[in-house]
XYZ file of C-alpha atoms in Angstrom:
627
model
C 93.519 99.183 132.168
C 97.327 100.872 131.518
C 96.819 104.440 131.523
C 98.285 104.795 128.249
C 95.788 102.685 126.348
C 92.821 104.492 125.082
C 89.538 103.563 126.573
C 87.169 101.121 123.738
C 83.692 100.937 123.802
C 82.369 97.552 122.728
C 78.466 97.914 121.173
C 76.143 94.775 121.185
C 72.903 94.231 119.915
C 70.078 92.961 122.640
C 66.882 91.464 122.030
C 66.234 89.308 125.122
C 67.674 87.001 127.691
C 66.496 83.756 129.032
C 67.685 81.414 131.621
C 70.196 79.583 128.954
C 71.859 82.889 127.282
C 71.744 86.354 126.165
C 70.412 87.067 122.513
C 70.996 87.655 119.569
C 73.691 84.889 119.747
C 76.463 87.228 118.344
C 76.305 89.047 121.665
C 76.060 85.771 123.348
C 79.325 84.777 121.781
C 81.059 88.173 122.471
C 80.241 87.831 125.829
C 81.207 84.543 126.399
C 84.764 85.216 124.765
C 85.134 88.177 127.241
C 84.725 85.597 129.863
C 86.438 82.817 128.507
C 89.502 85.834 128.368
C 88.860 87.221 131.482
C 88.912 90.408 129.468
C 87.721 93.817 131.149
C 89.786 96.418 128.713
C 86.474 97.149 127.084
C 83.242 99.449 128.317
C 80.414 97.508 127.012
C 77.433 98.808 125.815
C 74.172 96.873 124.956
C 71.956 98.266 122.605
C 68.093 97.085 122.842
C 66.263 96.355 119.767
C 63.219 97.016 121.367
C 61.819 99.841 123.946
C 60.212 97.142 126.329
C 63.430 96.067 128.338
C 63.965 96.324 131.994
C 67.190 98.491 132.199
C 67.743 97.133 135.767
C 66.999 93.707 135.212
C 69.533 93.295 132.289
C 72.378 94.968 134.410
C 72.024 92.748 137.316
C 71.459 89.573 135.496
C 73.577 89.768 132.589
C 77.272 88.770 133.759
C 78.434 88.723 137.658
C 81.765 90.454 137.236
C 81.413 92.761 134.017
C 80.127 96.508 133.984
C 77.381 96.699 131.397
C 75.464 99.875 130.202
C 72.433 100.377 127.711
C 72.397 102.528 125.061
C 69.616 103.579 122.594
C 70.410 103.300 118.809
C 70.333 106.896 118.682
C 73.253 107.623 121.066
C 75.720 105.702 119.291
C 78.605 107.083 117.785
C 78.187 108.272 113.993
C 80.940 106.022 112.666
C 78.752 103.022 114.692
C 75.450 103.688 113.310
C 76.656 103.169 109.716
C 77.430 99.492 111.075
C 76.054 96.335 111.926
C 76.810 95.238 115.545
C 78.921 94.018 117.023
C 81.192 96.724 117.126
C 84.240 98.289 118.960
C 85.238 102.302 118.762
C 87.970 103.946 120.302
C 86.426 106.785 122.907
C 85.435 109.730 120.981
C 87.713 108.315 118.099
C 86.484 107.523 114.102
C 87.992 104.495 114.027
C 85.686 101.584 114.536
C 85.810 97.578 113.954
C 82.745 96.172 113.226
C 81.404 92.401 112.557
C 81.639 89.343 114.805
C 84.876 87.976 113.601
C 86.561 91.021 113.552
C 85.551 92.602 117.105
C 86.351 88.787 118.237
C 89.961 88.730 116.859
C 90.126 92.510 118.169
C 89.133 91.245 121.958
C 91.884 88.507 121.630
C 94.657 90.630 120.454
C 93.975 93.717 122.958
C 93.851 90.730 126.034
C 97.126 89.409 124.853
C 98.748 92.861 124.319
C 97.834 93.934 128.089
C 98.859 90.339 129.150
C 101.497 88.611 127.226
C 101.243 85.576 129.477
C 97.802 84.650 128.026
C 99.316 82.638 125.511
C 96.075 80.564 125.683
C 94.007 83.467 124.412
C 96.459 84.545 121.380
C 96.471 80.668 120.276
C 92.778 80.763 119.569
C 93.625 82.788 116.231
C 95.193 79.742 115.147
C 97.919 78.445 112.873
C 99.695 82.280 111.587
C 96.776 83.957 113.526
C 94.330 83.142 110.507
C 91.379 82.114 112.297
C 88.299 83.342 111.027
C 90.372 86.048 109.397
C 89.300 85.515 105.648
C 86.127 87.446 105.321
C 82.599 85.889 105.180
C 82.166 87.067 101.475
C 84.755 84.664 100.333
C 85.431 82.099 102.593
C 82.556 79.367 103.233
C 84.115 78.286 106.539
C 83.876 81.800 107.698
C 80.412 82.401 106.502
C 79.265 79.286 108.155
C 80.980 79.788 111.661
C 80.012 83.721 111.642
C 76.570 83.862 109.931
C 75.037 80.549 108.579
C 75.085 78.684 111.988
C 73.873 81.393 114.166
C 71.036 82.286 111.792
C 70.060 78.678 111.257
C 69.978 78.282 115.290
C 68.370 81.649 116.006
C 65.361 80.335 113.338
C 65.253 76.980 114.908
C 64.561 78.776 118.385
C 61.909 80.842 116.974
C 60.183 78.207 115.207
C 57.266 76.584 116.403
C 57.453 72.827 117.480
C 55.870 71.448 114.559
C 58.011 73.450 112.393
C 61.442 72.473 113.648
C 60.722 68.773 113.424
C 64.336 68.513 110.904
C 67.415 69.603 111.554
C 68.384 72.897 109.922
C 70.851 72.105 107.079
C 73.658 74.442 108.182
C 73.783 72.210 111.452
C 74.069 69.180 109.091
C 76.683 70.745 107.222
C 78.742 71.506 110.120
C 78.477 67.726 111.232
C 79.641 66.721 107.519
C 82.724 68.928 108.035
C 83.548 67.682 111.491
C 83.626 63.966 109.707
C 86.024 65.622 106.844
C 89.904 64.504 107.071
C 91.904 67.359 108.839
C 94.457 69.604 107.157
C 96.867 71.085 109.166
C 100.667 72.319 109.228
C 103.201 69.210 109.171
C 100.088 66.909 109.185
C 102.346 64.372 107.155
C 104.680 64.096 110.314
C 101.423 63.590 112.706
C 99.791 61.062 110.160
C 102.841 58.769 110.102
C 102.872 58.801 114.032
C 99.261 57.848 113.756
C 100.152 55.099 111.337
C 102.739 53.668 113.463
C 100.533 54.068 116.578
C 98.135 51.853 114.654
C 100.678 49.080 113.644
C 102.047 48.824 117.017
C 98.619 49.252 118.944
C 100.448 51.669 121.071
C 97.880 53.716 123.436
C 99.018 56.774 124.950
C 97.795 58.444 127.836
C 96.727 62.314 128.583
C 99.290 64.326 129.472
C 98.692 64.892 133.041
C 99.874 67.523 135.639
C 100.448 64.982 138.171
C 97.244 64.033 140.301
C 96.126 67.741 140.576
C 96.558 70.683 138.259
C 95.879 74.436 138.943
C 93.060 75.888 136.948
C 91.481 79.258 137.461
C 93.291 79.437 140.815
C 91.619 76.150 142.170
C 93.016 72.973 142.580
C 91.627 70.533 140.293
C 92.010 66.898 140.308
C 92.867 65.426 136.535
C 92.879 61.824 136.313
C 95.025 59.632 134.146
C 93.237 57.954 131.447
C 93.962 56.283 127.832
C 93.139 58.460 124.915
C 91.427 56.869 121.931
C 93.477 58.700 119.355
C 96.608 60.465 119.016
C 94.784 63.525 117.856
C 93.326 63.898 121.291
C 96.685 63.676 122.895
C 98.403 66.172 120.970
C 95.380 68.290 121.425
C 95.067 68.081 125.124
C 98.745 68.627 125.610
C 98.591 71.898 123.724
C 95.672 73.052 126.157
C 97.453 72.113 129.365
C 100.672 73.902 128.294
C 102.553 70.853 128.175
C 105.358 69.624 126.008
C 103.893 66.305 124.588
C 106.178 63.533 125.570
C 106.538 61.547 122.310
C 103.863 59.066 121.610
C 105.688 56.974 119.543
C 109.495 56.538 118.632
C 111.166 57.644 115.871
C 109.343 56.025 112.763
C 110.047 52.682 111.433
C 111.642 52.738 108.444
C 108.559 50.917 106.377
C 106.500 54.053 108.007
C 108.912 56.879 106.551
C 108.420 54.987 103.338
C 104.752 55.169 102.930
C 103.133 57.034 100.690
C 101.602 60.073 101.550
C 98.367 59.029 100.050
C 98.498 55.830 101.976
C 98.881 57.569 105.458
C 95.415 57.558 107.725
C 93.453 60.665 107.578
C 93.606 62.705 111.078
C 90.479 63.090 112.825
C 89.086 66.397 114.081
C 89.100 67.189 117.903
C 87.669 70.522 117.587
C 85.841 72.436 114.845
C 89.194 73.451 112.886
C 91.145 70.274 113.689
C 93.311 69.476 116.234
C 93.154 72.531 118.279
C 90.765 74.690 120.240
C 90.315 78.054 118.225
C 88.114 81.342 117.961
C 85.913 78.876 115.915
C 84.810 76.881 118.664
C 84.319 79.493 120.719
C 82.020 81.287 118.016
C 80.193 77.828 117.596
C 79.566 76.875 121.211
C 76.957 79.420 122.398
C 75.108 78.526 119.172
C 75.337 74.745 119.346
C 74.731 74.723 123.339
C 71.457 76.639 122.179
C 70.263 74.068 119.523
C 71.139 71.285 121.717
C 69.389 72.465 124.626
C 66.260 73.283 122.594
C 66.446 70.023 120.812
C 66.615 68.174 124.609
C 63.518 69.833 125.762
C 61.589 68.680 122.605
C 62.848 65.490 123.241
C 64.463 65.228 120.001
C 66.880 62.589 118.976
C 70.435 63.635 117.769
C 71.354 60.266 116.520
C 71.941 62.171 113.322
C 74.842 64.318 115.066
C 77.422 62.116 116.902
C 80.103 64.435 115.740
C 78.625 67.743 116.949
C 77.314 65.876 120.094
C 81.197 64.585 120.862
C 82.654 67.688 120.117
C 80.478 70.048 121.984
C 81.184 67.405 125.189
C 84.933 67.703 124.509
C 85.017 71.566 124.090
C 83.635 71.397 127.759
C 86.897 69.804 129.202
C 89.053 72.816 127.701
C 90.382 74.831 130.707
C 88.371 78.126 131.135
C 85.105 76.838 128.944
C 83.159 75.774 132.057
C 84.066 79.043 134.041
C 82.844 81.169 131.423
C 79.968 79.053 130.462
C 78.963 79.765 133.983
C 79.201 83.287 133.964
C 77.043 83.611 131.188
C 74.471 81.776 132.496
C 75.321 78.936 130.052
C 74.022 75.625 131.633
C 76.307 73.186 129.548
C 74.748 69.750 128.876
C 75.970 66.098 129.491
C 74.780 64.258 126.499
C 75.158 60.416 125.921
C 77.573 59.189 123.939
C 76.034 58.554 120.294
C 76.773 55.878 118.074
C 77.778 56.770 114.827
C 74.725 57.631 112.324
C 73.854 54.534 109.714
C 75.892 54.760 106.737
C 72.995 55.594 104.441
C 72.166 58.607 106.796
C 75.785 59.747 106.548
C 75.628 59.597 102.566
C 72.609 61.776 103.068
C 74.664 64.673 104.796
C 77.083 64.788 102.076
C 74.653 66.050 99.619
C 74.170 68.938 102.492
C 77.225 71.194 100.908
C 74.698 72.966 98.705
C 74.666 74.313 95.221
C 77.653 76.552 95.715
C 79.897 73.996 96.661
C 78.989 71.547 93.930
C 79.194 74.310 91.177
C 82.410 75.715 92.152
C 83.880 72.228 92.434
C 82.825 71.033 89.165
C 85.162 70.082 86.344
C 88.108 72.765 85.730
C 87.274 75.648 83.389
C 89.313 74.528 79.938
C 90.279 76.070 76.804
C 90.516 79.830 75.504
C 88.503 82.388 75.218
C 87.698 82.660 71.424
C 85.095 80.293 71.046
C 83.018 82.518 73.875
C 83.892 85.524 72.291
C 82.919 84.534 68.855
C 79.379 83.073 70.547
C 79.206 86.761 71.823
C 79.795 88.404 68.565
C 77.342 86.240 66.520
C 74.896 87.883 69.006
C 76.219 91.198 68.536
C 77.760 91.711 71.625
C 81.412 92.588 72.376
C 83.677 94.944 74.511
C 82.360 98.550 74.735
C 84.524 101.296 76.243
C 83.070 104.715 76.171
C 85.433 107.976 75.859
C 86.988 108.804 79.419
C 84.971 111.939 80.927
C 87.911 114.146 81.547
C 91.015 112.413 80.182
C 93.448 115.255 80.747
C 92.717 115.986 84.443
C 95.421 115.595 86.962
C 96.036 116.432 90.440
C 99.415 118.824 91.043
C 101.360 116.377 93.014
C 104.174 118.386 93.810
C 101.901 121.058 95.305
C 100.246 117.964 98.000
C 101.467 117.440 101.385
C 103.533 114.142 101.480
C 100.895 112.301 103.547
C 98.763 112.800 100.462
C 101.197 111.286 98.374
C 101.428 107.765 97.437
C 104.714 107.674 96.790
C 105.957 108.633 100.120
C 105.905 105.053 101.210
C 107.681 101.935 100.142
C 107.057 102.229 96.351
C 109.232 102.538 93.743
C 109.293 105.574 91.803
C 107.871 103.742 88.575
C 105.067 102.224 90.611
C 104.297 105.416 92.536
C 103.735 107.315 89.351
C 101.577 104.625 87.924
C 99.604 104.816 91.418
C 99.280 108.675 91.112
C 97.845 108.412 87.493
C 95.634 105.906 88.572
C 94.175 108.112 91.530
C 94.199 110.970 88.597
C 91.494 108.952 86.917
C 89.493 108.136 89.580
C 89.607 111.574 91.519
C 88.741 113.329 88.429
C 85.533 111.496 87.934
C 84.427 111.581 91.764
C 85.445 115.447 91.826
C 82.926 115.770 88.906
C 80.078 113.973 90.330
C 80.453 114.968 94.121
C 78.373 118.060 95.623
C 79.399 119.640 99.236
C 77.873 117.634 102.089
C 78.116 114.600 100.314
C 79.130 111.328 101.934
C 81.613 109.135 100.052
C 82.684 105.832 101.003
C 86.209 104.230 99.593
C 85.894 100.578 99.827
C 88.548 98.326 100.179
C 90.578 100.995 100.917
C 93.857 99.590 101.407
C 96.510 101.934 103.069
C 93.735 105.117 101.900
C 95.367 106.370 98.493
C 92.029 107.096 97.218
C 90.314 108.339 100.558
C 93.081 110.310 102.046
C 93.052 112.255 98.515
C 89.463 112.387 98.211
C 89.144 113.856 101.805
C 92.059 116.383 101.370
C 90.726 117.923 98.028
C 86.962 117.950 99.113
C 86.960 119.201 102.706
C 82.966 119.987 102.110
C 82.497 116.146 101.797
C 82.806 113.316 104.312
C 84.789 110.404 103.575
C 84.640 107.040 104.946
C 86.992 104.180 104.260
C 86.261 100.580 104.836
C 88.827 97.763 104.912
C 89.219 94.526 106.348
C 92.560 94.459 106.889
C 93.674 96.246 110.113
C 97.360 97.251 109.459
C 96.223 98.880 106.199
C 93.617 100.898 108.001
C 95.776 101.907 110.877
C 98.481 103.196 108.189
C 95.810 105.118 106.510
C 94.849 106.774 109.612
C 98.167 107.623 110.701
C 98.408 109.731 107.464
C 94.914 111.045 107.778
C 96.452 112.110 111.388
C 99.324 113.447 109.930
C 97.500 115.685 107.430
C 95.061 116.898 110.236
C 91.499 115.660 108.512
C 88.475 115.977 110.406
C 86.366 114.779 107.597
C 87.308 111.330 107.470
C 86.520 107.998 109.544
C 87.599 104.465 109.358
C 85.754 101.344 109.448
C 87.768 97.848 109.644
C 84.763 95.207 108.553
C 83.742 93.236 105.899
C 81.653 94.930 103.287
C 78.452 93.251 104.273
C 78.598 94.758 107.930
C 78.546 98.315 106.682
C 74.813 99.722 106.308
C 75.053 103.551 106.069
C 73.869 105.871 103.692
C 76.176 107.605 101.059
C 76.351 109.538 97.994
C 79.243 107.812 96.148
C 80.956 104.642 96.535
C 84.569 104.046 95.007
C 87.036 101.718 94.660
C 90.349 100.980 93.364
C 91.305 97.813 92.245
C 88.289 95.880 94.342
C 89.583 92.048 94.042
C 87.090 89.586 92.295
C 83.689 89.792 93.845
C 84.324 92.607 95.633
C 83.890 94.779 92.751
C 80.076 93.338 92.477
C 79.707 93.396 96.200
C 81.097 97.503 95.833
C 78.365 97.984 93.012
C 75.699 96.232 95.171
C 76.241 98.343 98.137
C 76.121 101.457 95.789
C 72.904 100.199 94.113
C 71.107 99.579 97.729
C 71.911 103.265 98.618
C 70.954 104.609 95.456
C 74.731 106.199 95.349
C 76.734 106.620 92.361
C 79.876 104.489 91.987
C 83.095 104.502 90.358
C 85.033 101.355 90.582
C 88.394 99.897 89.187
C 88.245 96.022 89.011
C 90.863 93.727 89.596
C 91.854 89.938 89.647
C 89.199 88.674 87.573
C 90.374 85.254 87.767
C 89.005 85.258 91.597
C 85.507 85.483 90.333
C 83.199 82.729 91.114
C 79.864 82.057 92.220
C 78.919 82.957 95.898
C 76.114 82.492 98.068
C 75.279 86.161 96.549
C 76.392 86.373 93.256
C 75.730 83.954 90.114
C 77.626 84.859 87.188
C 77.246 85.819 84.571
C 74.558 88.507 86.248
C 72.892 90.304 83.280
C 69.835 89.034 81.686
C 71.282 89.505 78.058
C 74.677 87.230 78.897
C 72.435 84.659 80.892
C 70.697 84.047 77.985
C 73.819 83.324 75.842
C 76.735 82.441 77.980
C 76.751 79.387 80.913
C 78.398 79.884 83.733
C 82.028 77.936 82.561
C 81.743 80.100 79.552
C 82.065 83.110 81.572
C 84.225 81.980 84.072
C 87.077 81.246 81.039
C 86.492 85.110 79.970
C 87.132 85.927 83.830
C 90.318 83.509 83.831
C 91.402 85.247 80.678
C 90.964 89.001 81.582
C 93.893 88.569 84.209
C 95.959 88.118 81.142
C 97.023 91.588 80.870
C 100.668 91.694 82.573
C 103.046 93.777 80.418
C 105.392 90.413 80.127
C 102.761 88.696 78.098
C 103.221 89.307 74.395
C 101.059 91.931 72.863
C 98.455 89.725 71.190
C 97.633 87.924 74.532
C 97.361 91.285 76.125
C 94.949 92.402 73.768
C 92.864 89.511 74.149
C 92.963 89.859 78.242
C 92.051 93.493 77.587
C 88.794 92.256 75.403
C 87.855 89.960 77.774
C 88.018 92.371 80.574
C 85.383 94.703 78.742
C 83.089 91.945 78.059
C 83.045 90.835 81.937
C 82.641 94.387 82.958
C 79.848 94.942 80.391
C 77.949 92.442 81.949
C 78.561 94.243 85.247
C 77.341 97.329 83.830
C 74.375 95.926 82.411
C 73.467 94.169 85.297
C 73.195 97.610 87.187
C 71.429 99.041 84.504
C 68.488 96.634 85.478
C 68.656 98.861 88.287
C 68.035 101.872 86.501
C 71.646 103.156 86.399
C 73.521 104.531 83.683
C 76.954 102.943 83.351
C 80.097 103.452 81.294
C 83.033 101.237 80.816
C 85.983 103.478 80.430
C 90.054 102.936 80.396
C 91.923 104.791 82.457
C 94.321 107.307 80.976
C 96.932 106.358 80.323
C 96.200 102.598 80.052
C 99.918 102.095 80.919
C 98.881 103.252 84.265
C 98.019 99.596 85.349
C 97.236 96.231 83.682
C 93.826 96.329 85.093
C 92.901 99.918 83.955
C 88.930 99.584 83.310
C 86.821 101.886 85.130
C 82.761 101.507 85.770
C 81.229 104.389 86.359
C 77.496 104.218 87.451
C 75.030 107.049 88.052
C 71.832 106.039 89.391
C 68.358 107.615 87.105
């Protein structure tokens, strides 16, 4: 490890170990990635989930070349104790990264920074380095890989033989997704090449490094053999770090004139399409455990031909077998399976679940007036409470420059509006807070709210939570400049934070994020001061169904509520005043539903307009206090 690089500690849950792997699966996945990357930059700690763990057995039998330490949960750094594992924290620091995808992406980035020659490692992050970057709360694909598949496999392994006769729905959903057409950058060109290959009957051979190649320091023989598809040729040419020779010559004129809609679709080679990515790394330990258990029980995998083919193909990726061996994963050799009958494949198409069906329904057509009239007929309309402290303001000229949002790249007008927004939130939080309180700034971005609160209230502890790494690093730099010692930083999706706190705050939490913040506050019985944003991004998710309150559910359908959400975004200053007024009313109605939903959990909630309203087109605040 380079001398100028701070040591980082990686904390992993540990429940048990068998001859096929380490559990829970998130830990198995993390260790597999460390082995695949040949990464020794982290000091690894296992956190037993029970007390009956044989320390010496674990340390000797885990990984032959990885130093592992055991630590009890009560010995974890305070910032880590507020998070679900896995988590990474700089030694003696307050900056924590938590959650499977965030931690795995960090391992990849640190490995590449340490050794830029490991291009195969950084390519795990996929096109524009976005693989599993979207949080599981809003991305169905991230949720499937990061949460649903590991949970489904864990449940399958724990179930008694008579209760695990059926394939888990999430495994079937993965099978279905592997059968969907691939969408990749520049796929039009590749699809034209595929069409020409089909027309000419051309067969391409796997790019070979002569008769032998070097992998992991050993000479291995690579047999040349025809590939069944253009997709395989492209995928493995990249894995073998070769420049792919043109599979076909320049497309014929009739190929170039073919409409895009008439081009053949691309087939999946790996989980996200043509290239081996972090998604494959996450899925492999899970699917391996599922297949190994199914094989022991003599189950027929005829319904999973695509998963079986994917599992075999992943084993051919350079480095996978070596990493699996280090993790005691005895990879299986499965017989080639024929595709399932059409009737069974049609059954798989219905596995997508209520969420996908509901959100892909017919578009939301029409204006908000019929819905608003329907609510008015039932005595419901936008209700705004008086601002609790309308004239309160910070003396920005007396504050250090690192506290002031205007010290960044903002224009003068935007910086003034940001100061006005902060005045509103800080005023309410200051009124609610007591010495010793823990205040969490959710969706903190660059830390505008949290840093002001930490500076203004040194007797309170402030925690910033944000899933964008660069924004949080910028916030920490500002905090370091100010010398704040009552502040902590967590890069994580909201679901991975489970700490206790007294007040939750969020400035312009986008779409469903507002409801996630309120949910966290209700679970912790904490007060909340939340300014919503991006109402048009609200949609049903696994956790949230709209409308939320009982009163609204009795009157409005999901579609009617979504129409209000779409028009709640019509508040930009460039729009005509009449439209902005309707947008403001829609904002108030959507937030009233949120307020009433929170009141069903014994909260007192007010919807307040920021002062002045011109500080932002999204100028609502929800202030909730537990009874």
